[in-house]
Amino acid sequence: MDGLRTVRGLALALAVWFLPGAVAAQTSAEVRADAAVRDRVNGGTVGVISGGVDGTYVRIASDLAAVLDNREQLRVLPILGKGSLRNLTDILYLRGVDVGIVQSDVLAYAQREKLFPTIDKRVRYIAKLYNEEFHLLAGRDIGGVKDLAGRKVNFDVAGSGTEMTASLLFDRLGVAVERTSFDQALALEKLKSGEIAALAYVAGKPARLFRDAGNAGGDGAGGAGGLHFLPIPAEADLLDTYLPSQLGHDDYPGLIPDGQSVGTVAVGAVMAVYNWEEDNDRHRKVAAFTRALFDNFEEFRKPPRHAKWREVNLAAQVPGWTRFGAAERWLDTHKTD
């Protein structure tokens, strides 16, 4: 009996002795397997910083995920953003952000404010998406932009794309105004009551904000307070960043008479990326994303994708920006005479 106990004790001791090695070997195998899965999953993951939940940018990012997932082993992760300037910051510094949707004038604004050293060399654009028009709505006593000197003009809330664009535009036009920072709905009410002289708003026409601002009869009479859009002069200092555009009666029948139009400028929505070195893994990932986007672009023009995709011209250039190398090469290869 004592011999049997001795044998059992020895067997137990040997099992305990070898168990850590067995567990370690199993754990090591699992770690290697997990690492392989992690590398595979993250290798094609592209983070796209967009906009708020109610905006167009996030819809565009969602479409990117719907169409491009599993193409070139990609997985697109839409990320909610907090405005063009914040998105630019995230492209430069935030881990996991590979692509950002921003207003095209964010680069000029960052340069003017000296926010980031050599920013023009650090970011590139894949493609311009669509235009958003600059609206400047004023009361009856304001005949032109110059009349706003020293008057209260609403630039939207602090940090917004409108604030950035309005700041640049008035600066380049040489018109110093008293800025206010009301949200747009409140600003419109203050404009109607005469508390402010004008409001600025960047949005794709027709903007819902102005739907009920004019004459309900659709004769362009301007409604309460004689509200009307001010023309923005197409000066050279503006056109190196913005594109000429028009607001028409069909866009705003209650604010613009039939047969008339108001000249303005438009800012493009741009798909921006960091300018990685070409031998960098992040560059290769963004290049694969770019090829997949361009190769499958016709899918974005079909329902149920956002209607703004049908305004996109992949070859369109953006003043003040340099195109991402992989996008430029794709366009050169697919150029038609």
XYZ file of C-alpha atoms in Angstrom:
337
model
C 0.000 0.000 0.000
C 2.823 2.325 0.889
C 4.436 1.539 -2.484
C 1.233 2.419 -4.343
C 1.006 5.696 -2.468
C 4.586 6.450 -3.365
C 3.933 5.822 -7.085
C 0.819 8.006 -7.044
C 2.683 10.782 -5.257
C 5.491 10.629 -7.786
C 3.027 10.765 -10.700
C 1.294 13.776 -9.180
C 4.594 15.530 -8.618
C 5.643 14.918 -12.224
C 2.299 16.236 -13.496
C 2.638 19.391 -11.447
C 6.243 19.751 -12.628
C 5.332 19.582 -16.342
C 2.012 21.477 -16.136
C 3.439 25.027 -16.309
C 5.291 24.149 -19.497
C 2.141 22.739 -21.069
C 0.124 25.797 -20.045
C 2.880 28.112 -21.260
C 3.039 26.311 -24.603
C -0.733 26.580 -25.013
C -0.729 30.230 -24.013
C 2.080 30.994 -26.441
C 0.166 29.351 -29.287
C -2.955 31.308 -28.422
C -0.978 34.536 -28.278
C 0.466 33.887 -31.727
C -2.988 33.080 -33.108
C -4.470 36.220 -31.543
C -1.639 38.314 -32.929
C -2.229 36.946 -36.422
C -5.952 37.750 -36.229
C -5.224 41.212 -34.816
C -2.759 41.989 -37.602
C -5.189 40.765 -40.249
C -8.116 42.786 -38.864
C -6.138 45.999 -38.367
C -4.126 45.725 -41.555
C -7.008 46.915 -43.738
C -8.839 49.122 -41.243
C -9.305 52.734 -42.374
C -10.718 55.281 -39.922
C -12.710 58.102 -41.559
C -13.409 61.146 -39.374
C -16.584 62.851 -40.601
C -19.128 65.160 -38.954
C -22.046 65.279 -36.539
C -24.915 62.800 -36.502
C -27.263 65.113 -38.449
C -24.803 66.225 -41.115
C -23.927 65.091 -44.620
C -20.325 64.185 -43.809
C -21.304 61.222 -41.637
C -23.650 59.962 -44.357
C -20.765 60.079 -46.819
C -18.541 58.137 -44.405
C -21.287 55.564 -43.880
C -21.554 55.082 -47.642
C -17.797 54.546 -47.817
C -18.117 51.710 -45.321
C -21.106 50.166 -47.084
C -19.453 50.100 -50.507
C -15.776 49.535 -49.734
C -15.803 47.020 -46.881
C -14.138 43.760 -48.004
C -12.726 45.340 -51.167
C -8.930 45.134 -51.203
C -9.325 43.629 -47.698
C -10.563 46.974 -46.398
C -12.749 47.742 -43.433
C -13.892 51.376 -43.221
C -14.739 52.723 -39.764
C -16.811 55.962 -39.823
C -16.003 58.262 -36.878
C -18.102 61.214 -35.728
C -16.210 64.500 -36.017
C -16.460 67.977 -34.496
C -15.872 70.326 -37.383
C -13.296 70.829 -40.105
C -10.562 72.297 -37.918
C -10.861 69.512 -35.359
C -10.903 66.934 -38.156
C -7.683 68.391 -39.539
C -6.108 68.138 -36.084
C -7.246 64.527 -35.838
C -5.723 63.675 -39.228
C -2.416 65.040 -37.988
C -2.360 63.582 -34.491
C -5.159 61.179 -33.529
C -4.387 57.461 -33.659
C -6.763 55.506 -35.854
C -7.708 58.403 -38.140
C -6.562 57.828 -41.717
C -8.994 59.945 -43.745
C -10.952 63.075 -42.862
C -13.752 65.033 -44.517
C -13.131 68.773 -44.188
C -14.018 72.079 -45.804
C -11.435 73.013 -48.393
C -10.703 76.380 -46.744
C -9.507 74.753 -43.520
C -5.986 74.672 -44.952
C -5.948 78.413 -45.656
C -7.377 79.099 -42.198
C -4.741 76.949 -40.474
C -2.002 78.720 -42.441
C -3.348 82.179 -41.627
C -3.606 81.381 -37.928
C -0.216 79.573 -37.945
C -1.806 76.590 -36.210
C 0.441 73.856 -37.607
C 3.981 74.188 -39.004
C 4.296 73.443 -42.744
C 0.685 72.239 -42.880
C 0.641 72.454 -46.683
C 3.328 69.750 -46.825
C 1.727 67.494 -44.210
C -1.728 66.934 -45.693
C -3.013 65.943 -49.119
C -6.440 65.441 -50.656
C -7.827 62.344 -52.340
C -10.807 64.027 -53.984
C -13.106 66.982 -53.792
C -16.613 65.812 -52.928
C -19.263 68.519 -53.383
C -19.752 72.251 -52.913
C -21.276 74.113 -49.988
C -22.342 77.680 -50.709
C -21.607 80.735 -48.582
C -24.901 82.454 -47.725
C -24.922 86.001 -46.359
C -28.463 87.018 -45.426
C -29.082 90.644 -44.437
C -31.886 93.060 -43.601
C -33.441 95.763 -45.774
C -30.980 98.525 -44.796
C -27.897 96.588 -45.970
C -27.124 96.998 -49.666
C -23.779 95.230 -49.883
C -20.983 93.591 -47.917
C -19.200 96.912 -47.332
C -22.298 98.216 -45.517
C -21.673 95.637 -42.786
C -18.514 97.379 -41.538
C -18.858 97.849 -37.788
C -22.232 96.047 -37.718
C -23.190 92.808 -35.970
C -22.851 89.752 -38.201
C -23.464 86.238 -36.926
C -20.650 83.763 -37.665
C -22.420 80.725 -36.145
C -21.185 78.961 -33.006
C -17.496 78.971 -32.097
C -15.476 76.309 -33.895
C -17.997 75.777 -36.679
C -17.119 75.574 -40.353
C -19.167 78.707 -40.983
C -17.172 80.653 -38.396
C -13.940 79.621 -40.091
C -15.152 80.517 -43.588
C -16.767 83.806 -42.560
C -13.617 84.812 -40.697
C -11.469 84.188 -43.759
C -13.886 85.806 -46.180
C -14.450 89.063 -44.292
C -10.727 89.314 -43.606
C -9.890 89.003 -47.301
C -12.595 91.480 -48.262
C -11.193 93.949 -45.737
C -14.514 94.399 -43.924
C -14.296 94.524 -40.108
C -17.564 93.495 -38.450
C -18.743 92.826 -34.912
C -19.008 89.058 -34.698
C -21.746 87.206 -32.852
C -21.847 83.466 -32.169
C -25.506 82.489 -31.972
C -26.740 79.185 -33.321
C -28.287 79.652 -36.745
C -31.947 79.325 -35.775
C -31.579 81.974 -33.062
C -29.529 84.192 -35.372
C -32.304 84.153 -37.957
C -34.804 85.372 -35.368
C -32.414 88.118 -34.267
C -31.943 89.144 -37.895
C -35.700 89.389 -38.386
C -36.004 91.579 -35.276
C -33.105 93.807 -36.322
C -30.803 92.860 -33.422
C -28.097 91.827 -35.899
C -27.412 93.138 -39.393
C -26.660 89.849 -41.158
C -25.940 86.180 -40.690
C -23.420 83.975 -42.478
C -24.066 80.307 -43.174
C -22.139 77.679 -45.142
C -24.397 74.930 -46.471
C -25.259 73.176 -49.685
C -28.089 74.967 -51.444
C -30.982 74.946 -50.854
C -30.419 75.200 -47.095
C -33.368 74.310 -44.874
C -32.576 77.275 -42.606
C -33.897 79.713 -45.216
C -36.944 77.711 -46.248
C -39.330 79.909 -44.248
C -37.196 83.074 -44.151
C -38.655 84.736 -47.237
C -42.031 85.570 -48.698
C -44.375 82.592 -48.586
C -45.763 83.567 -51.984
C -42.484 82.684 -53.647
C -42.071 86.081 -55.324
C -38.638 86.766 -53.841
C -39.880 89.779 -51.900
C -37.888 88.771 -48.836
C -40.639 88.577 -46.235
C -40.310 90.139 -42.789
C -37.624 92.824 -42.619
C -36.925 92.731 -46.341
C -34.423 89.911 -45.893
C -32.187 89.297 -48.887
C -28.908 87.625 -49.809
C -25.893 89.862 -50.340
C -23.712 89.229 -53.386
C -20.132 88.193 -52.653
C -17.661 89.812 -55.070
C -15.562 87.337 -57.050
C -12.251 88.925 -56.098
C -8.902 87.280 -56.764
C -8.113 87.014 -53.052
C -11.205 84.853 -52.661
C -10.864 82.727 -55.776
C -7.510 81.288 -54.760
C -9.443 79.385 -52.063
C -13.104 79.437 -53.129
C -15.112 78.720 -56.251
C -17.597 81.133 -57.861
C -21.221 80.102 -57.441
C -24.788 81.411 -57.699
C -27.929 81.361 -55.596
C -31.097 81.416 -57.695
C -34.867 81.713 -57.513
C -35.264 77.947 -57.748
C -33.079 77.598 -54.659
C -34.867 80.265 -52.603
C -38.136 81.375 -54.234
C -39.109 83.450 -51.197
C -35.854 85.408 -51.136
C -34.710 85.751 -54.764
C -37.082 87.034 -57.488
C -37.781 84.874 -60.520
C -35.157 85.303 -63.220
C -32.583 86.754 -60.836
C -29.541 85.283 -59.107
C -27.056 86.314 -56.442
C -23.346 85.727 -56.912
C -21.490 84.036 -54.086
C -18.617 81.658 -53.468
C -18.596 77.990 -52.598
C -16.289 75.936 -50.441
C -15.651 72.327 -51.331
C -15.971 69.348 -49.042
C -12.640 67.547 -49.357
C -11.443 64.037 -48.489
C -8.090 64.717 -46.807
C -5.240 62.438 -45.658
C -1.874 62.711 -43.965
C 1.075 62.854 -46.339
C 2.831 59.653 -45.256
C 6.119 58.512 -46.802
C 5.410 55.938 -49.521
C 7.263 53.126 -47.714
C 5.055 53.584 -44.633
C 2.323 50.997 -43.882
C -0.185 53.797 -43.287
C 0.531 55.153 -46.768
C -0.022 51.726 -48.311
C -3.331 51.373 -46.472
C -4.604 54.781 -47.583
C -3.417 54.077 -51.133
C -5.441 50.832 -51.135
C -8.466 52.790 -49.869
C -7.993 55.351 -52.649
C -7.808 52.697 -55.376
C -10.894 50.947 -54.031
C -12.822 54.239 -53.895
C -11.908 55.204 -57.452
C -12.322 51.691 -58.918
C -15.813 51.353 -57.449
C -16.935 54.949 -57.740
C -19.966 54.214 -59.914
C -21.458 52.264 -56.995
C -21.649 55.509 -55.015
C -23.809 57.146 -57.691
C -26.564 54.555 -57.295
C -29.378 54.446 -54.730
C -29.456 54.163 -51.779
C -26.229 56.201 -51.562
C -26.419 59.908 -50.745
C -27.441 62.122 -53.670
C -24.371 64.342 -53.148
C -22.195 61.571 -54.640
C -23.715 62.388 -58.016
C -22.117 65.848 -57.826
C -18.603 64.459 -57.397
C -16.033 64.808 -60.166
C -12.998 62.784 -59.092
C -10.694 64.813 -61.342
C -11.768 68.190 -59.912
C -8.897 70.168 -58.443
C -8.964 72.052 -55.145
C -7.269 75.489 -55.036
C -4.441 75.605 -52.500
C -4.235 71.816 -52.029
C -1.947 69.081 -53.415
C -3.466 65.745 -54.426
C -2.457 62.479 -52.731
C 0.033 60.612 -54.922
C -1.984 57.396 -55.280
C -5.036 59.402 -56.378
C -2.986 61.368 -58.903
C -1.518 58.186 -60.370
C -4.957 56.571 -60.676
C -6.313 59.604 -62.516
C -3.301 59.683 -64.842
C -3.732 55.981 -65.637
C -7.459 56.326 -66.323
C -7.269 59.611 -68.184
C -9.482 59.735 -71.273
C -8.843 61.917 -74.305
